[in-house]
Amino acid sequence: MTPRLFAVSLGFGALALAASQVQAQPANCGPRAQVLAEIALRHGESRRAVGLASIDAVVEIFASETTGSWTITLTLPTGLTCMLAAGAAYESLIPIPGTTSGTGA
């Protein structure tokens, strides 16, 4: 294989990878109201915690005590909300008196 053909092949590979990543983003992101409705309707989750990230984005944790499912979202100042992570086996921790966390540490 010539160096030029190798470079062209590498370039097409990079374009294909970039295109697949761009197409994957809309599945995890959308207008805030739409994403929150999906979390509530599809997973039965409600908001359990909220915080402000250093980039002026809102980070929220949603969970369902019934199913144990949970979702972490990030909402940008533009209103775009993305689901960052999701999983199972959610449980609420009750802080132990005299500690700053629910672990007793």
XYZ file of N, CA and C in Angstrom:
315
model
N 0.849 -1.167 0.000
C 0.000 0.000 0.000
C 0.899 1.236 0.000
N 0.577 2.177 -0.835
C 1.388 3.386 -0.925
C 1.067 4.297 0.252
N 2.005 5.173 0.620
C 1.741 6.096 1.727
C 0.523 6.985 1.465
N 0.320 7.367 0.213
C -0.815 8.238 -0.100
C -2.135 7.483 0.095
N -2.207 6.252 -0.383
C -3.418 5.451 -0.221
C -3.685 5.184 1.265
N -2.624 4.947 2.020
C -2.766 4.741 3.462
C -3.344 5.990 4.124
N -2.832 7.160 3.761
C -3.306 8.418 4.342
C -4.773 8.663 4.002
N -5.157 8.382 2.758
C -6.554 8.561 2.353
C -7.452 7.598 3.123
N -7.024 6.350 3.273
C -7.805 5.359 4.020
C -7.962 5.775 5.477
N -6.886 6.268 6.063
C -6.927 6.731 7.446
C -7.887 7.911 7.587
N -7.861 8.817 6.618
C -8.763 9.972 6.639
C -10.222 9.557 6.577
N -10.550 8.598 5.694
C -11.925 8.116 5.606
C -12.347 7.417 6.896
N -11.435 6.695 7.505
C -11.742 6.039 8.775
C -12.065 7.053 9.862
N -11.291 8.130 9.917
C -11.535 9.183 10.906
C -12.878 9.859 10.661
N -13.218 10.101 9.394
C -14.511 10.711 9.066
C -15.665 9.800 9.475
N -15.525 8.517 9.229
C -16.575 7.569 9.600
C -16.768 7.539 11.112
N -15.673 7.558 11.861
C -15.759 7.563 13.317
C -16.426 8.840 13.815
N -16.027 9.979 13.271
C -16.618 11.258 13.676
C -18.105 11.288 13.358
N -18.497 10.787 12.199
C -19.907 10.774 11.811
C -20.725 9.903 12.750
N -20.187 8.771 13.169
C -20.935 7.891 14.070
C -21.114 8.539 15.433
N -20.131 9.298 15.902
C -20.248 9.972 17.188
C -21.261 11.101 17.120
N -21.305 11.833 16.020
C -22.270 12.919 15.864
C -23.680 12.350 15.818
N -23.878 11.228 15.134
C -25.199 10.629 15.049
C -25.634 10.059 16.385
N -24.708 9.637 17.231
C -25.060 9.038 18.514
C -25.505 10.080 19.531
N -25.062 11.312 19.411
C -25.352 12.334 20.403
C -26.842 12.624 20.566
N -27.635 12.782 19.500
C -29.039 13.126 19.696
C -29.830 12.108 20.513
N -29.425 10.867 20.534
C -30.146 9.860 21.315
C -30.035 10.137 22.809
N -28.971 10.777 23.253
C -28.757 11.043 24.672
C -29.084 12.476 25.068
N -29.288 13.368 24.106
C -29.500 14.783 24.389
C -30.767 15.286 23.708
N -31.318 16.349 24.265
C -32.493 16.965 23.663
C -32.964 18.125 24.504
N -34.084 18.727 24.114
C -34.659 19.807 24.921
C -34.991 19.285 26.324
N -34.769 20.094 27.326
C -34.928 19.673 28.720
C -36.284 19.018 28.988
N -37.357 19.672 28.557
C -38.699 19.147 28.827
C -38.883 17.752 28.229
N -38.355 17.545 27.050
C -38.490 16.250 26.373
C -37.709 15.157 27.108
N -36.481 15.468 27.513
C -35.652 14.477 28.212
C -36.261 14.133 29.573
N -36.723 15.148 30.311
C -37.306 14.884 31.630
C -38.608 14.102 31.522
N -39.400 14.374 30.482
C -40.635 13.612 30.276
C -40.318 12.146 30.008
N -39.287 11.889 29.219
C -38.891 10.508 28.931
C -38.439 9.794 30.201
N -37.650 10.489 31.018
C -37.175 9.893 32.270
C -38.356 9.546 33.177
N -39.328 10.449 33.265
C -40.483 10.218 34.132
C -41.412 9.142 33.581
N -41.735 9.230 32.297
C -42.708 8.300 31.720
C -42.133 6.915 31.467
N -40.961 6.858 30.895
C -40.386 5.567 30.518
C -39.789 4.827 31.710
N -39.192 5.576 32.648
C -38.476 4.926 33.746
C -39.133 5.131 35.110
N -40.127 6.025 35.193
C -40.799 6.272 36.462
C -39.910 6.935 37.494
N -38.914 7.683 37.026
C -37.953 8.308 37.941
C -38.346 9.747 38.262
N -37.995 10.185 39.460
C -38.190 11.571 39.874
C -36.858 12.131 40.365
N -36.771 13.455 40.411
C -35.506 14.095 40.786
C -35.210 13.872 42.260
N -33.974 13.440 42.546
C -33.538 13.163 43.914
C -32.471 14.120 44.402
N -31.676 14.694 43.461
C -30.604 15.615 43.849
C -30.306 16.541 42.680
N -29.780 17.723 43.002
C -29.432 18.707 41.977
C -28.210 19.481 42.443
N -27.362 19.880 41.493
C -26.177 20.668 41.810
C -25.758 21.487 40.605
N -24.903 22.461 40.835
C -24.418 23.330 39.771
C -22.973 22.974 39.463
N -22.697 22.649 38.200
C -21.338 22.323 37.763
C -20.578 23.607 37.471
N -19.265 23.494 37.364
C -18.414 24.674 37.178
C -18.645 25.381 35.853
N -19.273 24.727 34.893
C -19.519 25.352 33.592
C -20.922 25.947 33.527
N -21.503 26.273 34.680
C -22.862 26.796 34.794
C -23.900 25.833 34.254
N -23.610 24.565 34.335
C -24.555 23.534 33.931
C -25.178 22.923 35.182
N -26.405 22.468 35.058
C -27.109 21.847 36.169
C -26.979 20.329 36.048
N -26.520 19.693 37.118
C -26.406 18.237 37.175
C -27.526 17.735 38.082
N -28.274 16.739 37.601
C -29.392 16.216 38.377
C -29.340 14.691 38.423
N -29.809 14.148 39.534
C -29.931 12.701 39.679
C -31.414 12.381 39.818
N -31.890 11.489 38.962
C -33.268 11.012 38.987
C -33.238 9.537 39.358
N -34.247 9.082 40.093
C -34.272 7.670 40.476
C -35.691 7.225 40.766
N -35.877 5.916 40.751
C -37.152 5.301 41.103
C -36.924 4.335 42.259
N -37.596 4.579 43.368
C -37.514 3.659 44.509
C -38.170 2.323 44.154
N -39.152 2.350 43.261
C -39.888 1.140 42.891
C -39.043 0.180 42.072
N -38.404 0.708 41.018
C -37.636 -0.160 40.112
C -36.147 -0.178 40.421
N -35.659 0.829 41.144
C -34.231 0.928 41.430
C -33.425 1.551 40.305
N -34.093 1.987 39.239
C -33.362 2.612 38.129
C -32.978 4.040 38.492
N -31.895 4.526 37.888
C -31.437 5.892 38.128
C -30.827 6.468 36.856
N -30.853 7.814 36.751
C -30.300 8.528 35.604
C -29.635 9.802 36.099
N -28.471 10.129 35.540
C -27.793 11.393 35.822
C -27.846 12.230 34.552
N -28.305 13.487 34.689
C -28.393 14.389 33.538
C -27.538 15.627 33.755
N -27.218 16.276 32.648
C -26.499 17.551 32.650
C -27.274 18.484 31.742
N -27.674 19.661 32.258
C -28.392 20.643 31.459
C -27.523 21.876 31.292
N -27.266 22.240 30.044
C -26.453 23.406 29.717
C -27.293 24.673 29.784
N -26.661 25.846 29.899
C -27.409 27.101 29.927
C -28.309 27.300 28.700
N -28.004 26.647 27.601
C -28.817 26.754 26.383
C -30.124 25.978 26.482
N -30.269 25.129 27.513
C -31.465 24.313 27.658
C -31.298 22.898 27.149
N -30.168 22.601 26.534
C -29.895 21.249 26.059
C -29.605 20.363 27.266
N -30.317 19.247 27.363
C -30.132 18.303 28.462
C -29.628 16.987 27.905
N -28.587 16.440 28.540
C -28.006 15.172 28.109
C -28.031 14.177 29.261
N -28.357 12.930 28.936
C -28.288 11.855 29.922
C -26.850 11.353 29.944
N -26.178 11.525 31.083
C -24.770 11.151 31.201
C -24.571 9.697 31.589
N -25.439 9.196 32.444
C -25.295 7.818 32.923
C -26.646 7.328 33.414
N -26.813 6.018 33.410
C -28.036 5.401 33.921
C -27.680 4.020 34.445
N -28.496 3.540 35.367
C -28.189 2.229 35.914
C -29.315 1.684 36.762
N -28.967 0.717 37.600
C -29.943 0.019 38.433
C -29.437 -0.048 39.868
N -30.265 -0.575 40.738
C -29.947 -0.804 42.150
C -29.765 0.491 42.934
N -30.570 1.512 42.625
C -30.523 2.772 43.364
C -31.060 2.553 44.775
N -30.427 3.180 45.739
C -30.959 3.199 47.092
C -30.612 4.522 47.747
N -31.554 5.033 48.522
C -31.336 6.276 49.257
C -30.562 5.967 50.526
N -29.627 6.831 50.851
C -28.862 6.675 52.086
C -29.354 7.696 53.099
N -29.597 7.242 54.297
C -30.020 8.134 55.364
C -28.781 8.493 56.172
N -28.484 9.802 56.295
C -27.290 10.192 57.055
C -27.356 9.716 58.508
N -26.243 9.243 58.992
C -26.126 8.831 60.387
C -25.887 10.093 61.209
N -26.628 10.289 62.299
C -26.437 11.497 63.103
C -24.971 11.696 63.489
N -24.494 12.924 63.328
C -23.117 13.249 63.684
C -22.123 13.023 62.562
N -22.591 12.604 61.382
C -21.697 12.418 60.237
C -22.140 13.339 59.108
N -21.277 13.476 58.122
C -21.607 14.324 56.979
C -22.024 13.509 55.769
N -22.037 12.186 55.877
C -22.452 11.339 54.753
C -23.293 10.191 55.275
N -23.872 9.453 54.342
C -24.684 8.312 54.728
C -23.874 7.056 54.982
N -22.551 7.140 54.911
C -21.723 5.946 55.061
C -21.231 5.742 56.480
N -21.408 6.733 57.333
C -20.915 6.617 58.694
C -19.465 7.020 58.827
N -18.854 7.446 57.733
C -17.433 7.824 57.759
C -17.257 9.255 58.179
